[in-house]
């Protein structure tokens, strides 16, 4: 016997010293054995089974991804619609502010002592509020200006 392992006649593997207890023989499925009634799954059948499970998993993942993509598409569409509404609202507010500014400049035009400056840039450091709050503040401030101009004692108007 050589120093390598070898098989004994009973199917056990002998260790280098010839001791049969170390390595039991591996069972090999032989479909040609006529006396053995075994439920042996061939390698091809097992491969097909595993490939089928992988295909099912891929299909489940695709369905999940499609569902998730449709949810995200709806969320994106809603977000884009909201952004469009906000952009429209911003344009309307900017136009309203410009109109109020022009009306204030026109109302103060006769006050020659007052120097007019261009419309200031928006102050973005103010605390967050609903847009209706800011619209109300613009309207309230403009009305206060009109009231002040109508009261002769506060700002004297030159009469031509």
Tab-separated table of C-alpha atoms in Angstrom, residues 2-156:
chain	number	residue	atom	x	y	z
A	2	UNK	CA	1.199	3.485	-0.765
A	3	UNK	CA	1.169	6.482	1.507
A	4	UNK	CA	-1.981	7.743	-0.186
A	5	UNK	CA	-5.473	6.708	0.760
A	6	UNK	CA	-6.875	3.719	-1.000
A	7	UNK	CA	-10.167	1.857	-1.072
A	8	UNK	CA	-10.660	-1.394	0.680
A	9	UNK	CA	-12.753	-4.151	-0.821
A	10	UNK	CA	-15.743	-3.337	1.394
A	11	UNK	CA	-15.908	0.267	0.117
A	12	UNK	CA	-14.346	2.036	3.066
A	13	UNK	CA	-11.420	4.303	2.495
A	14	UNK	CA	-8.221	3.322	4.157
A	15	UNK	CA	-6.047	5.940	5.789
A	16	UNK	CA	-2.334	6.096	4.969
A	17	UNK	CA	-1.657	3.613	7.788
A	18	UNK	CA	-4.260	1.186	6.492
A	19	UNK	CA	-6.749	1.922	9.271
A	20	UNK	CA	-10.333	1.580	7.894
A	21	UNK	CA	-12.014	3.671	10.621
A	22	UNK	CA	-10.940	7.119	9.519
A	23	UNK	CA	-12.623	7.802	6.199
A	24	UNK	CA	-16.000	6.232	5.387
A	25	UNK	CA	-16.699	5.683	1.715
A	26	UNK	CA	-18.777	8.273	-0.080
A	27	UNK	CA	-21.999	7.054	-1.517
A	28	UNK	CA	-22.319	7.400	-5.218
A	29	UNK	CA	-25.757	7.169	-6.719
A	30	UNK	CA	-25.699	4.648	-9.493
A	31	UNK	CA	-28.984	4.619	-11.381
A	32	UNK	CA	-27.931	1.423	-13.105
A	33	UNK	CA	-28.032	-0.600	-9.879
A	34	UNK	CA	-31.078	-2.764	-10.233
A	35	UNK	CA	-31.566	-3.774	-6.633
A	36	UNK	CA	-31.518	-0.324	-5.095
A	37	UNK	CA	-34.878	1.373	-4.808
A	38	UNK	CA	-33.753	4.915	-4.082
A	39	UNK	CA	-35.304	8.309	-4.594
A	40	UNK	CA	-32.267	9.645	-6.296
A	41	UNK	CA	-32.479	13.143	-7.782
A	42	UNK	CA	-30.161	13.471	-10.669
A	43	UNK	CA	-27.886	16.467	-11.024
A	44	UNK	CA	-29.861	17.679	-14.026
A	45	UNK	CA	-33.150	17.516	-12.120
A	46	UNK	CA	-31.622	19.350	-9.155
A	47	UNK	CA	-30.190	22.007	-11.505
A	48	UNK	CA	-33.611	22.484	-13.096
A	49	UNK	CA	-35.195	22.770	-9.650
A	50	UNK	CA	-32.687	25.392	-8.512
A	51	UNK	CA	-32.941	27.276	-11.821
A	52	UNK	CA	-36.742	27.254	-11.475
A	53	UNK	CA	-36.523	28.654	-7.940
A	54	UNK	CA	-34.153	31.347	-9.171
A	55	UNK	CA	-36.514	32.216	-12.039
A	56	UNK	CA	-39.447	32.449	-9.596
A	57	UNK	CA	-37.394	34.718	-7.359
A	58	UNK	CA	-36.478	36.939	-10.289
A	59	UNK	CA	-40.147	37.117	-11.332
A	60	UNK	CA	-41.185	38.069	-7.780
A	61	UNK	CA	-38.473	40.728	-7.676
A	62	UNK	CA	-39.576	42.116	-11.048
A	63	UNK	CA	-43.209	42.285	-9.917
A	64	UNK	CA	-42.142	44.005	-6.704
A	65	UNK	CA	-39.927	46.416	-8.647
A	66	UNK	CA	-42.775	47.204	-11.059
A	67	UNK	CA	-45.152	47.873	-8.164
A	68	UNK	CA	-42.564	50.060	-6.454
A	69	UNK	CA	-41.832	51.877	-9.723
A	70	UNK	CA	-45.536	52.628	-10.228
A	71	UNK	CA	-45.783	53.974	-6.660
A	72	UNK	CA	-42.718	56.136	-7.252
A	73	UNK	CA	-44.074	57.304	-10.630
A	74	UNK	CA	-47.298	58.439	-8.939
A	75	UNK	CA	-45.326	60.206	-6.209
A	76	UNK	CA	-43.130	61.889	-8.824
A	77	UNK	CA	-46.168	63.023	-10.808
A	78	UNK	CA	-47.802	64.434	-7.668
A	79	UNK	CA	-44.556	66.188	-6.776
A	80	UNK	CA	-44.240	67.697	-10.251
A	81	UNK	CA	-47.851	68.886	-10.166
A	82	UNK	CA	-47.265	70.430	-6.745
A	83	UNK	CA	-44.111	72.154	-7.988
A	84	UNK	CA	-46.031	73.539	-10.985
A	85	UNK	CA	-48.755	74.887	-8.664
A	86	UNK	CA	-46.140	76.453	-6.405
A	87	UNK	CA	-44.333	78.028	-9.375
A	88	UNK	CA	-47.648	79.490	-10.598
A	89	UNK	CA	-48.399	80.754	-7.114
A	90	UNK	CA	-44.935	82.325	-6.896
A	91	UNK	CA	-45.469	84.171	-10.189
A	92	UNK	CA	-48.834	85.456	-8.987
A	93	UNK	CA	-47.368	86.607	-5.667
A	94	UNK	CA	-44.439	88.352	-7.359
A	95	UNK	CA	-46.866	90.121	-9.715
A	96	UNK	CA	-49.084	91.135	-6.793
A	97	UNK	CA	-46.113	92.483	-4.851
A	98	UNK	CA	-44.914	94.422	-7.901
A	99	UNK	CA	-48.383	95.921	-8.373
A	100	UNK	CA	-48.606	96.923	-4.705
A	101	UNK	CA	-45.114	98.437	-4.883
A	102	UNK	CA	-46.002	100.461	-7.966
A	103	UNK	CA	-49.229	101.615	-6.333
A	104	UNK	CA	-47.283	102.677	-3.221
A	105	UNK	CA	-44.727	104.560	-5.325
A	106	UNK	CA	-47.539	106.265	-7.226
A	107	UNK	CA	-49.314	107.181	-3.996
A	108	UNK	CA	-46.112	108.683	-2.582
A	109	UNK	CA	-45.103	110.425	-5.817
A	110	UNK	CA	-46.282	113.830	-4.638
A	111	UNK	CA	-44.126	113.586	-1.526
A	112	UNK	CA	-41.055	115.178	-3.070
A	113	UNK	CA	-39.081	115.049	0.145
A	114	UNK	CA	-39.218	111.255	0.143
A	115	UNK	CA	-36.677	109.500	-2.037
A	116	UNK	CA	-37.953	106.437	-3.777
A	117	UNK	CA	-35.834	103.357	-4.109
A	118	UNK	CA	-36.325	100.330	-6.296
A	119	UNK	CA	-38.371	97.474	-4.990
A	120	UNK	CA	-36.292	95.560	-2.433
A	121	UNK	CA	-35.485	91.895	-2.820
A	122	UNK	CA	-37.630	89.429	-0.849
A	123	UNK	CA	-36.534	88.823	2.734
A	124	UNK	CA	-36.159	85.063	2.980
A	125	UNK	CA	-35.169	85.101	6.659
A	126	UNK	CA	-38.743	85.495	7.870
A	127	UNK	CA	-40.306	82.548	9.686
A	128	UNK	CA	-42.384	80.098	7.690
A	129	UNK	CA	-46.069	80.911	7.363
A	130	UNK	CA	-48.858	80.078	4.994
A	131	UNK	CA	-48.892	82.180	1.822
A	132	UNK	CA	-52.258	83.630	2.810
A	133	UNK	CA	-50.582	85.127	5.882
A	134	UNK	CA	-48.048	86.967	3.721
A	135	UNK	CA	-50.707	88.071	1.246
A	136	UNK	CA	-52.671	89.485	4.175
A	137	UNK	CA	-49.585	91.300	5.467
A	138	UNK	CA	-49.013	92.919	2.073
A	139	UNK	CA	-52.628	94.024	1.880
A	140	UNK	CA	-52.662	95.265	5.492
A	141	UNK	CA	-49.453	97.263	4.979
A	142	UNK	CA	-50.736	98.841	1.774
A	143	UNK	CA	-54.022	99.815	3.441
A	144	UNK	CA	-52.063	101.349	6.323
A	145	UNK	CA	-50.130	103.415	3.775
A	146	UNK	CA	-53.352	104.561	2.105
A	147	UNK	CA	-54.885	105.448	5.469
A	148	UNK	CA	-51.779	107.422	6.421
A	149	UNK	CA	-51.862	109.333	3.147
A	150	UNK	CA	-55.522	110.207	3.610
A	151	UNK	CA	-54.930	111.663	7.049
A	152	UNK	CA	-53.616	115.133	6.379
A	153	UNK	CA	-51.860	115.459	9.696
A	154	UNK	CA	-49.431	112.578	9.205
A	155	UNK	CA	-48.040	113.289	5.771
A	156	UNK	CA	-48.755	116.663	4.253
